Short mmCIF file of C-alpha atoms (C1' of nucleotides) in Angstrom, two decimals:
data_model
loop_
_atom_site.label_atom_id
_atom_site.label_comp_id
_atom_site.label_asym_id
_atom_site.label_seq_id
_atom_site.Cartn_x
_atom_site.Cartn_y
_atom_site.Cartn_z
CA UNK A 29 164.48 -54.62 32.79
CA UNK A 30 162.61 -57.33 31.04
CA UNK A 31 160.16 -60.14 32.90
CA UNK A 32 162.56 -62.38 32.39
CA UNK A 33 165.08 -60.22 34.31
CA UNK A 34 162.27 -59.25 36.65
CA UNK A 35 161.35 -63.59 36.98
CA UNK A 36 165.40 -64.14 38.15
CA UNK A 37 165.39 -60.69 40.48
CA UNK A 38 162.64 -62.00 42.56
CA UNK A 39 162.50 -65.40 42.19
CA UNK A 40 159.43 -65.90 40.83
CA UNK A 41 158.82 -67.96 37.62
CA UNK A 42 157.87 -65.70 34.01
CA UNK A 43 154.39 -67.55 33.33
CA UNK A 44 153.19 -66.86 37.68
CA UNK A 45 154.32 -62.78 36.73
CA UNK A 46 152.19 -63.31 33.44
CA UNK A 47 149.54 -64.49 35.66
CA UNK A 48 149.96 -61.51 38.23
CA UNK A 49 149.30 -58.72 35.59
CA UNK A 50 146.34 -60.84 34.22
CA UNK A 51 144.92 -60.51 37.52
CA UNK A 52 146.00 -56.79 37.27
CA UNK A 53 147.90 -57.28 40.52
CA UNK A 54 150.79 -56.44 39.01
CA UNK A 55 151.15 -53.08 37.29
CA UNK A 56 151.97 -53.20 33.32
CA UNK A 57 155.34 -52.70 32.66
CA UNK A 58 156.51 -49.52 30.29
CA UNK A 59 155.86 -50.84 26.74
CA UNK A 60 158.71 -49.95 24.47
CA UNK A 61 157.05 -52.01 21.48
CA UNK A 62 154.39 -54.26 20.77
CA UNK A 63 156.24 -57.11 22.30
CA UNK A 64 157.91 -56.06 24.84
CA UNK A 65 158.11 -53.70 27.65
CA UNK A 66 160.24 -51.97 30.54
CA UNK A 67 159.84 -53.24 34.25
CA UNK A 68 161.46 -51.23 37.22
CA UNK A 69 162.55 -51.10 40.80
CA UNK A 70 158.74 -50.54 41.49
CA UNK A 71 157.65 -53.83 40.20
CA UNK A 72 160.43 -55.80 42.06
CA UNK A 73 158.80 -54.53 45.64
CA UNK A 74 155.48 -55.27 44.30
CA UNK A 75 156.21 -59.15 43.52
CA UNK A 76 157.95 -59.25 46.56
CA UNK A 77 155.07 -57.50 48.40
CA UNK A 78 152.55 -59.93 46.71
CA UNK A 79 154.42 -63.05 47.97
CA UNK A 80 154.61 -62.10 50.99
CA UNK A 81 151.15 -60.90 51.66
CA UNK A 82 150.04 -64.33 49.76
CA UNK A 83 152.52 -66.68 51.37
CA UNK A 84 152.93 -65.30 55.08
CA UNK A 85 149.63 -63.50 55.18
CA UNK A 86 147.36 -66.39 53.22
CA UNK A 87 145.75 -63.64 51.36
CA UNK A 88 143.82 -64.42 48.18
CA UNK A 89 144.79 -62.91 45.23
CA UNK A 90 141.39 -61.39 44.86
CA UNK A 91 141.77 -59.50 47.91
CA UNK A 92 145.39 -58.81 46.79
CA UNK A 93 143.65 -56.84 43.98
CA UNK A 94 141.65 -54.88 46.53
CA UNK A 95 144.72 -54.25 48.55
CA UNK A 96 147.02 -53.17 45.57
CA UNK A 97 144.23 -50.91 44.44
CA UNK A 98 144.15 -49.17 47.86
CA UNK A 99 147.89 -48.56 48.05
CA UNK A 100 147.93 -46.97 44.98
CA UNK A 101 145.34 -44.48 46.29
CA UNK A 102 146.25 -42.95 49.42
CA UNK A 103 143.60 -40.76 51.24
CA UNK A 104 144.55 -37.60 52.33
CA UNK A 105 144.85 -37.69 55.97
CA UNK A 106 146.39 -40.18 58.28
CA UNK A 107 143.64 -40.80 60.03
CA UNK A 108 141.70 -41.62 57.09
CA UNK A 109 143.80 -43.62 56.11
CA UNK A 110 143.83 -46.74 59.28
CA UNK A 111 139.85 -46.84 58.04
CA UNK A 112 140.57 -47.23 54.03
CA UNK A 113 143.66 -49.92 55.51
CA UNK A 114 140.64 -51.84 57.80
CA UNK A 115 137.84 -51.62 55.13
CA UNK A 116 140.11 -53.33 52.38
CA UNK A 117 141.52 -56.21 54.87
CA UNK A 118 139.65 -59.70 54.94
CA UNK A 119 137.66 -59.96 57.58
CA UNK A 120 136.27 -56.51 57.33
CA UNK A 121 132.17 -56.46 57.11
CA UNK A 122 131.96 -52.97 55.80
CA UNK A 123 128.33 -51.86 56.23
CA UNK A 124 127.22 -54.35 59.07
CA UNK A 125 126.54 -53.11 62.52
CA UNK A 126 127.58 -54.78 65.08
CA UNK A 127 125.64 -56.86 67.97
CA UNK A 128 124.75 -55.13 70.92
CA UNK A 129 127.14 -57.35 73.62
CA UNK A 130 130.02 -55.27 70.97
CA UNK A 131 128.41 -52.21 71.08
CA UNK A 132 128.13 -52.44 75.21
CA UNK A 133 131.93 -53.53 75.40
CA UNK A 134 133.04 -50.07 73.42
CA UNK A 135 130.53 -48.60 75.22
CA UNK A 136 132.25 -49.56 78.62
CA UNK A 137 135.86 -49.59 77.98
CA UNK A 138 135.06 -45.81 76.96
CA UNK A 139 136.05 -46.26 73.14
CA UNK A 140 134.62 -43.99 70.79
CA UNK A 141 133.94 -46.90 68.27
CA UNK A 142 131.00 -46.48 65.51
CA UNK A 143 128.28 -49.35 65.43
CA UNK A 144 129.27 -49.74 61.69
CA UNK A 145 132.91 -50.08 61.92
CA UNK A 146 134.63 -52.67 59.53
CA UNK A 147 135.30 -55.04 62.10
CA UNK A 148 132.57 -54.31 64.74
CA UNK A 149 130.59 -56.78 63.48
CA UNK A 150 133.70 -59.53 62.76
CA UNK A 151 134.42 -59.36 66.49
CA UNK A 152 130.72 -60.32 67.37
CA UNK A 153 130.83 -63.26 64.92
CA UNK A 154 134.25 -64.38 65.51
CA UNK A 155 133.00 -64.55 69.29
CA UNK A 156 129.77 -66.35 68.92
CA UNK A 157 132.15 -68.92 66.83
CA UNK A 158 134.64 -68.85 69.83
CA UNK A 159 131.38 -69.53 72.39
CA UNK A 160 129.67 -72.35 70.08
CA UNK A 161 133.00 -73.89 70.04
CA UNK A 162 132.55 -74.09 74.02
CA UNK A 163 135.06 -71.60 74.87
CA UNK A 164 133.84 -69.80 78.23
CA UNK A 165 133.91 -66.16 76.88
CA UNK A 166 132.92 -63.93 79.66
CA UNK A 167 132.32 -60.19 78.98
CA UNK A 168 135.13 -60.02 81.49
CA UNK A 169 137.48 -61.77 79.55
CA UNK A 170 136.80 -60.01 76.68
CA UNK A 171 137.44 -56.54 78.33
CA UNK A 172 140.40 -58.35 79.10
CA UNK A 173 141.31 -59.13 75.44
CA UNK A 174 140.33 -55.58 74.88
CA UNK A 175 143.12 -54.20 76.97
CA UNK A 176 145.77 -56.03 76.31
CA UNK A 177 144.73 -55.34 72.24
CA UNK A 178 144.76 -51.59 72.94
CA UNK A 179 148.72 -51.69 73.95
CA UNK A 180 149.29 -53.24 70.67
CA UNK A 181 147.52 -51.21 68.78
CA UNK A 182 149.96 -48.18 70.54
CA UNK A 183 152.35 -49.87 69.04
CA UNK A 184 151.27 -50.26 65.72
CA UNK A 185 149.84 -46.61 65.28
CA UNK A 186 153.56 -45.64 66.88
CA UNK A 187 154.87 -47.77 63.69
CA UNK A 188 152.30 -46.17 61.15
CA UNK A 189 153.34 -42.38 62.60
CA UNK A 190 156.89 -43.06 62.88
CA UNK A 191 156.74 -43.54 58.53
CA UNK A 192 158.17 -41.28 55.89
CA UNK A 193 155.42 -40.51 53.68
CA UNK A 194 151.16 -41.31 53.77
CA UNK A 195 152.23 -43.65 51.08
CA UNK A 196 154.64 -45.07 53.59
CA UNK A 197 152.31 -45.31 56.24
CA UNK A 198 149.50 -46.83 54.31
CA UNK A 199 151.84 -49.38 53.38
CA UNK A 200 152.91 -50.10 57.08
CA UNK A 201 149.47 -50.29 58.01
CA UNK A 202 148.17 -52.78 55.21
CA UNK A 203 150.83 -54.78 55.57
CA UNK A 204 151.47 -54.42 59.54
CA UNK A 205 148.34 -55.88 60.27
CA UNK A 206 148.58 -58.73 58.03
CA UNK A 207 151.84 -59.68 58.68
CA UNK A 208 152.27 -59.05 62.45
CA UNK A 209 148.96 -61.35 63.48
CA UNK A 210 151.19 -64.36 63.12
CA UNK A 211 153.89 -62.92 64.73
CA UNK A 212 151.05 -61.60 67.91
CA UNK A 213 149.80 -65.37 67.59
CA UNK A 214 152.98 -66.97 68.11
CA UNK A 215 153.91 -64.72 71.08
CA UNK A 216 150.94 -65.99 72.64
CA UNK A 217 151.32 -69.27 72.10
CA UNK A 218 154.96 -68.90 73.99
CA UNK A 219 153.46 -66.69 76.64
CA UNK A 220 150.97 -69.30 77.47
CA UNK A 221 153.74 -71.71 78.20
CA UNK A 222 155.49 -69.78 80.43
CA UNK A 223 152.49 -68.31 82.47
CA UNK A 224 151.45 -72.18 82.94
CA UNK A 225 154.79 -72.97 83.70
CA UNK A 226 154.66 -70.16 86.20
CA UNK A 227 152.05 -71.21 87.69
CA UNK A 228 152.72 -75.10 88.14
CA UNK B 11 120.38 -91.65 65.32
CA UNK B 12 121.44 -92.70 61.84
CA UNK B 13 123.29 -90.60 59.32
CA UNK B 14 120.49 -88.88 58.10
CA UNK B 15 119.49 -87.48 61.17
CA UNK B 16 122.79 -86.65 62.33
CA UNK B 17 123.01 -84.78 58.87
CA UNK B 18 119.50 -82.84 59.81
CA UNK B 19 120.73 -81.86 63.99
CA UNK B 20 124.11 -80.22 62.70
CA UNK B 21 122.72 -79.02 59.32
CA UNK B 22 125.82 -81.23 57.77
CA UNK B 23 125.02 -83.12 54.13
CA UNK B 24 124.95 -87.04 54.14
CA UNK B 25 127.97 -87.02 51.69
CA UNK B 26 129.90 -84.83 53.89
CA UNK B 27 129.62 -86.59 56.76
CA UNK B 28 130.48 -89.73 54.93
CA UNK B 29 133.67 -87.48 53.97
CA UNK B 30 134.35 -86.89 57.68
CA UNK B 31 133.98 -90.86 58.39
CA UNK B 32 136.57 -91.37 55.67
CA UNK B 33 138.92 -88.49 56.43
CA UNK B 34 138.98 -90.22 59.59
CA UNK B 35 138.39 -86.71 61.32
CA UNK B 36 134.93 -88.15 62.81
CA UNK B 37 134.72 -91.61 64.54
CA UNK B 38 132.43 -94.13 63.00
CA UNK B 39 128.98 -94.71 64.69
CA UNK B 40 128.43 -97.75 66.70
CA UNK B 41 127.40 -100.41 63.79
CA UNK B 42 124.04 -102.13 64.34
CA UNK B 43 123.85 -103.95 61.75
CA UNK B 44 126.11 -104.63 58.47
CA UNK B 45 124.06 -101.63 56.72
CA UNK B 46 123.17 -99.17 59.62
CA UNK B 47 125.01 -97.68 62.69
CA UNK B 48 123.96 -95.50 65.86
CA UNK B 49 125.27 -91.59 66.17
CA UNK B 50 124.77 -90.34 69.53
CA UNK B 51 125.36 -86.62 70.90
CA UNK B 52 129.28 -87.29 71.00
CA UNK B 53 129.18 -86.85 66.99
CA UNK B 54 126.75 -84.00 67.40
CA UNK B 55 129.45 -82.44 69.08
CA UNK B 56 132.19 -83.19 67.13
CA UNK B 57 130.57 -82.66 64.04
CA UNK B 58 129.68 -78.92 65.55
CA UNK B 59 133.30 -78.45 66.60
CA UNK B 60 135.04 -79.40 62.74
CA UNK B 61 132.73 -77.08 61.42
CA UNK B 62 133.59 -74.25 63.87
CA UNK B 63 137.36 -75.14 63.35
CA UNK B 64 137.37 -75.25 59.63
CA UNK B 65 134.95 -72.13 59.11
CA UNK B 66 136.07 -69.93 62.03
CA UNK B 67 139.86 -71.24 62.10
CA UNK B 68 140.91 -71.82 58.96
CA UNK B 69 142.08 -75.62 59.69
CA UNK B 70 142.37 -78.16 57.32
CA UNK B 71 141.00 -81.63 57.08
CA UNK B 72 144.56 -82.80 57.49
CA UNK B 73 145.05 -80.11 60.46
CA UNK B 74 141.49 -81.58 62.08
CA UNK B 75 142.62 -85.21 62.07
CA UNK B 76 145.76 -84.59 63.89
CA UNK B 77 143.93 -81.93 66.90
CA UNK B 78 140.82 -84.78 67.10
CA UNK B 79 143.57 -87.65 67.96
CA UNK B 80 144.70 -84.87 70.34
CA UNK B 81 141.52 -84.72 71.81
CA UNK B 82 140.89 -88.27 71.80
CA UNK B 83 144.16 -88.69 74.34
CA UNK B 84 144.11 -86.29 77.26
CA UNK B 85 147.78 -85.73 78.62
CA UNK B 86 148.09 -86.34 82.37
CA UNK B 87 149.01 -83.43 83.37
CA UNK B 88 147.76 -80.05 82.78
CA UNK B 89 150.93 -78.48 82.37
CA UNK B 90 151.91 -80.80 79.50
CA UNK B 91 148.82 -80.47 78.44
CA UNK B 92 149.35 -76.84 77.28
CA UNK B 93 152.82 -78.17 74.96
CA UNK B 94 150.74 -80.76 73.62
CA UNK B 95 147.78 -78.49 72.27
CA UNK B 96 150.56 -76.32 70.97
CA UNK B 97 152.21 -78.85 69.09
CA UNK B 98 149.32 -79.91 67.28
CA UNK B 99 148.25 -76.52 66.04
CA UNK B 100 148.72 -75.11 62.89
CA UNK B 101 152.10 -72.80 62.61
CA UNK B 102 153.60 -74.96 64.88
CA UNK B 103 157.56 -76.04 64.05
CA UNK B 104 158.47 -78.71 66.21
CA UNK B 105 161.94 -79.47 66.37
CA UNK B 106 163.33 -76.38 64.93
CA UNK B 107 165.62 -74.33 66.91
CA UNK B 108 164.31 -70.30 67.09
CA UNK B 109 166.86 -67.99 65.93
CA UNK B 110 169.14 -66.19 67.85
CA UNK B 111 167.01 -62.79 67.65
CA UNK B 112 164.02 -64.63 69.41
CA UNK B 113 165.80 -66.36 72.19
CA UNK B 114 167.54 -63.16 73.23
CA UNK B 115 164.07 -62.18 73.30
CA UNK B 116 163.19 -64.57 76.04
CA UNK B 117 166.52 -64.09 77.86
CA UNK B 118 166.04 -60.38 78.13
CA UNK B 119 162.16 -60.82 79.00
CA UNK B 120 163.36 -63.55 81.67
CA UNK B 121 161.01 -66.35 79.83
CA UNK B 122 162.46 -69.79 80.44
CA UNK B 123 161.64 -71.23 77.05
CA UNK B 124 163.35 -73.91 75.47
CA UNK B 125 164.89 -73.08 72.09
CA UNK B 126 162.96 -75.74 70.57
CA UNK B 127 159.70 -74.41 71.87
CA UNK B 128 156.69 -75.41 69.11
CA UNK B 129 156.58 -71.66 68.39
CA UNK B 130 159.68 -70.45 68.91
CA UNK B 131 160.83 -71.00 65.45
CA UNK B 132 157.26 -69.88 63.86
CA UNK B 133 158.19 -66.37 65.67
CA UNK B 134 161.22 -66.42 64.24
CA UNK B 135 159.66 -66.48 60.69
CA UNK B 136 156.85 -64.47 61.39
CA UNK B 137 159.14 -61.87 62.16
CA UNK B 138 161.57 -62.01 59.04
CA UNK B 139 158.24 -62.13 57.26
CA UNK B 140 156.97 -58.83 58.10
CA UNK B 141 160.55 -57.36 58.05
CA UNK B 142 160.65 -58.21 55.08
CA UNK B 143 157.72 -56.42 53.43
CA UNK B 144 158.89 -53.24 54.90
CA UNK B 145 157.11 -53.51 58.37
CA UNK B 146 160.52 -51.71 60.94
CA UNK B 147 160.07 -54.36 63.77
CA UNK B 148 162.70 -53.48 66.34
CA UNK B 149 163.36 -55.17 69.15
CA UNK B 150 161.61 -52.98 71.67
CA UNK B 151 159.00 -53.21 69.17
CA UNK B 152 158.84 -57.17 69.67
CA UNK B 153 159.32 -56.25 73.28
CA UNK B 154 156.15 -54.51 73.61
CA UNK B 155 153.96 -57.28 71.56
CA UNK B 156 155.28 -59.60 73.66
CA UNK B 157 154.30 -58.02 77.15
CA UNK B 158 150.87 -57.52 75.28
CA UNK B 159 150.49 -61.14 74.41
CA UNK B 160 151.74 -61.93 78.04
CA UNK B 161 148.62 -60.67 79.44
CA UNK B 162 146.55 -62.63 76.90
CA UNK B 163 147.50 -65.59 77.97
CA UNK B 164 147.21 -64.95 81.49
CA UNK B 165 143.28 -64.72 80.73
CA UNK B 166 144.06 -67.84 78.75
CA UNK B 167 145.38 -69.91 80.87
CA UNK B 168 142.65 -68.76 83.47
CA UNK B 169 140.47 -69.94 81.32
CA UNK B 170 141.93 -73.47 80.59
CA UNK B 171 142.69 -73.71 84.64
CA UNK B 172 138.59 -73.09 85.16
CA UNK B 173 137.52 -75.95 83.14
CA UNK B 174 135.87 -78.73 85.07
CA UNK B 175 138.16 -81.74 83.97
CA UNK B 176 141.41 -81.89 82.09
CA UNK B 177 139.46 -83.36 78.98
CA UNK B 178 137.40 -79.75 78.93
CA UNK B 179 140.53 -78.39 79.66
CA UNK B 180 142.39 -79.61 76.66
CA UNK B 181 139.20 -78.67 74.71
CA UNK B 182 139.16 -75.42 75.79
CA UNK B 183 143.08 -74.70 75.05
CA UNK B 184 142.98 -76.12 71.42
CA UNK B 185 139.81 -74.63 70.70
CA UNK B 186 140.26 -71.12 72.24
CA UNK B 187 143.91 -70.81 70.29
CA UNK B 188 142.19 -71.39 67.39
CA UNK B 189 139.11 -69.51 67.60
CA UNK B 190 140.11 -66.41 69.94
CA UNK B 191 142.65 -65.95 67.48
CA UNK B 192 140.10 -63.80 65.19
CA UNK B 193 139.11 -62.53 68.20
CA UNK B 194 141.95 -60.83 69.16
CA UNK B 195 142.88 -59.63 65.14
CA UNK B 196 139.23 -57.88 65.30
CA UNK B 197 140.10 -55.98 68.79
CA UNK B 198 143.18 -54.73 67.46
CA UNK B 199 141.71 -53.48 64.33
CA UNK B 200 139.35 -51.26 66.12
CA UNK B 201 142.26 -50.34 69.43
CA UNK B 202 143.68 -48.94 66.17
CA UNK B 203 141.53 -46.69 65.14
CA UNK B 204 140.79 -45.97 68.81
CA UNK B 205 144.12 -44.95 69.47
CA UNK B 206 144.41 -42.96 65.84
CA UNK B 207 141.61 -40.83 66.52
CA UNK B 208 143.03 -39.88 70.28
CA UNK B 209 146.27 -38.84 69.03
CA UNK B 210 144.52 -36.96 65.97
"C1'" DC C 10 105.69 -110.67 52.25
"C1'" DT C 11 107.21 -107.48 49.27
"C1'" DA C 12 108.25 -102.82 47.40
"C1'" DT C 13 110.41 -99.35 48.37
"C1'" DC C 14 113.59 -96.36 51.09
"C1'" DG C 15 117.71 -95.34 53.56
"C1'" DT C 16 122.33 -97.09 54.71
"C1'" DG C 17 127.42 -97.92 54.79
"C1'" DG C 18 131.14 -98.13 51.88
"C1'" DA C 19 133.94 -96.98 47.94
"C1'" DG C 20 135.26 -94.74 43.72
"C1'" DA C 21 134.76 -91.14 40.59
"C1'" DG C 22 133.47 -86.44 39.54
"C1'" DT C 23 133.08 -81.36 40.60
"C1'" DT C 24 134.45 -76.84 42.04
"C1'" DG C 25 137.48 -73.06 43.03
"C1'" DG C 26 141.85 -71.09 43.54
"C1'" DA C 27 146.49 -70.58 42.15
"C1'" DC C 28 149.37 -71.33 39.29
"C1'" DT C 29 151.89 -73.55 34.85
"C1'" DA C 30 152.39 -74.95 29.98
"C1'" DT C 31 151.75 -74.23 25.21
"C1'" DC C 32 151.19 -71.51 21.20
"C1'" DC C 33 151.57 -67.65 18.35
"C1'" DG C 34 152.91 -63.78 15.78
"C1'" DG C 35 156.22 -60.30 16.44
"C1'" DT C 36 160.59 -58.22 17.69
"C1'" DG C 37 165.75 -57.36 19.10
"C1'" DT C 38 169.95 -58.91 18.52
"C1'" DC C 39 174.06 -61.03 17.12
"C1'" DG D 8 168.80 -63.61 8.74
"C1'" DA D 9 168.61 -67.12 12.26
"C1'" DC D 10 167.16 -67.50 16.76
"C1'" DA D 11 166.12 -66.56 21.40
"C1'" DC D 12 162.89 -63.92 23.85
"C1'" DC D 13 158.62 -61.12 24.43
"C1'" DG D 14 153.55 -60.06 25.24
"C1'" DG D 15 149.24 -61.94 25.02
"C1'" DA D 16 145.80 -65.51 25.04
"C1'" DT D 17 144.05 -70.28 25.86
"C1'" DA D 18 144.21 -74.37 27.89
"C1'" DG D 19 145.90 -77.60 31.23
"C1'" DT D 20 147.58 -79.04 36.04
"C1'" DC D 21 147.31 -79.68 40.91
"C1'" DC D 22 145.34 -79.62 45.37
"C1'" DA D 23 141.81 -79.44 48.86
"C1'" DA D 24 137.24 -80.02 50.08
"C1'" DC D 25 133.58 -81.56 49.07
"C1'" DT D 26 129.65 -83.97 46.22
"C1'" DC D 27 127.74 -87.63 43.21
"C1'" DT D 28 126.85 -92.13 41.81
"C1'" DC D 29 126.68 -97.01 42.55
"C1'" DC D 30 126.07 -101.05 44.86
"C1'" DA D 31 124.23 -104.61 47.73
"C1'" DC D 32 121.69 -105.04 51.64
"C1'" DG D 33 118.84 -104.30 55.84
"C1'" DA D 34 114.73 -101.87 57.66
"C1'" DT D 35 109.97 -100.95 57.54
"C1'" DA D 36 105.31 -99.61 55.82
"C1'" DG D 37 101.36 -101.47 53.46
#
DNA sequence: CTATCGTGGAGAGTTGGACTATCCGGTGTC
DNA sequence: GACACCGGATAGTCCAACTCTCCACGATAG
């Protein structure tokens, strides 16, 4: 098909596609002459992948870049792959170790979590934000947090296994996390009306 | 203190501040004369807590004004305390009815939320979101997150119950929703690679 | 008592990100 | 062979969040 074909599949105007392969977000299409070329089925789930990620997700298109180039590279193992997923994410700090309450909390929960892991080092500063704010953040609490984090992430790893291919999985993964924050954040929003209620 | 000093304690430019004073998002010092006004710790504070909001959380100028005026008049009760915070935050769709999917949800969870619930309808989305970018949300899926996010806010509302008057109480709700947010998107990020490496 | 200096207030300008519009020479197509 | 449509490039728009510049005036140090 041709981007104008490709604008009316996915909704998205010709000149914002234009702007999408500038940014090299968007895979050239197959030229068939100077002025023209062949888009497919592949660049359909892309734009749709991109709005999503952009519009649901707020992700910039500069990290959409980062992201794009990641799914088109899938590492070897599964394993691997949750860490290339992480390191590409915003809010990764690839490279920073993290503070030592972080390292303790790991240390006691019994997870075997490296000091430099991509978001190690988030968690300690998205914490001190939480406690300048004057939230009462206890190391309690957080184990707390901790717990009820781990039976998500069962779930999600459960989701990422469950896929057809690496390429599958990397794609659950990426997009999983981005996408299913908001859904986690509204569910606790809702479960924080009913435990008050509960408890009234 | 006058602007300049105010600008020096929170490490906030004159110009900004005088942005904040116009946005309407910080209230105007007590005026001494036609040319000068008084800041006292009060602005400190607030000043501290935009900052935190917009950095940390994301929020928007627009998004600050309407959680200050929040702030600014405590609910009664702590109960409706909890809906009002809610309905003020960011993602919130008040008055929209939640889909059918979400308040079967409830029903089979036995939550007694109303269908028009702030969140309920920001679920809703959420989850058609992330469906559709390929993520397989079941129901049991949504099942799980949910009894995950039920234990979250029990430590939440704990939390908001501990505070020493319903003023630090509200505080503590809008603030913590904001701000633990990126606290629990970090934990789950590393429960996942916790989890990947047991199973591998 | 006077020369600055800082102030509150308001409008205009800047920056960065994400598009959106215009142009252009070159097809593809009827 | 007219004419819409294409790709590629450049420039312009729009919004949010600041940041700058003025202005007239009060404060305060010499």
């Amino acid at each position: 098909m041709r981007i104008s074909e490709l604008a009316t599949r996915t909704g998205v105007p010709v000149p914002t596609l234009k702007f999408y392969l500038r940014e090299r977000v968007l895979h050239p299409g197959r030229a068939t002459s100077r002025t023209s070329a062949e888009y497919d089925e592949g660049h359909v789930e892309r734009v749709r992948l991109l709005r999503v990620l952009a519009e649901h997700g707020g992700i910039s298109v500069a990290d959409l870049r980062v992201i794009v180039a990641a799914l088109e590279a899938p590492p070897p193992s599964r394993h691997e792959l949750l860490g290339a997923a992480h390191d590409v994410l915003p809010g990764a700090r690839t490279g920073t170790p993290a503070g030592e309450e972080v390292t303790g909390l790991f240390a006691d929960l019994g997870w075997p979590v490296p000091a430099d892991a991509a978001f190690a080092a988030g968690l300690g500063e998205a914490v001190d934000a939480a406690r300048a704010a004057g939230v009462p953040i206890t190391p309690t609490t957080l184990r707390r947090y901790a717990a009820a984090m781990r039976h998500v992430a069962e779930v999600d790893v459960g989701l990422a296994l469950a896929a057809a291919s690496p390429a599958d999985a990397l794609r659950t993964v990426v997009v999983g996390t981005v996408l299913v924050d908001p859904v986690l954040a509204a569910l606790r929003r809702v479960a924080q009306q009913v435990v008050s209620t509960e408890r009234a």
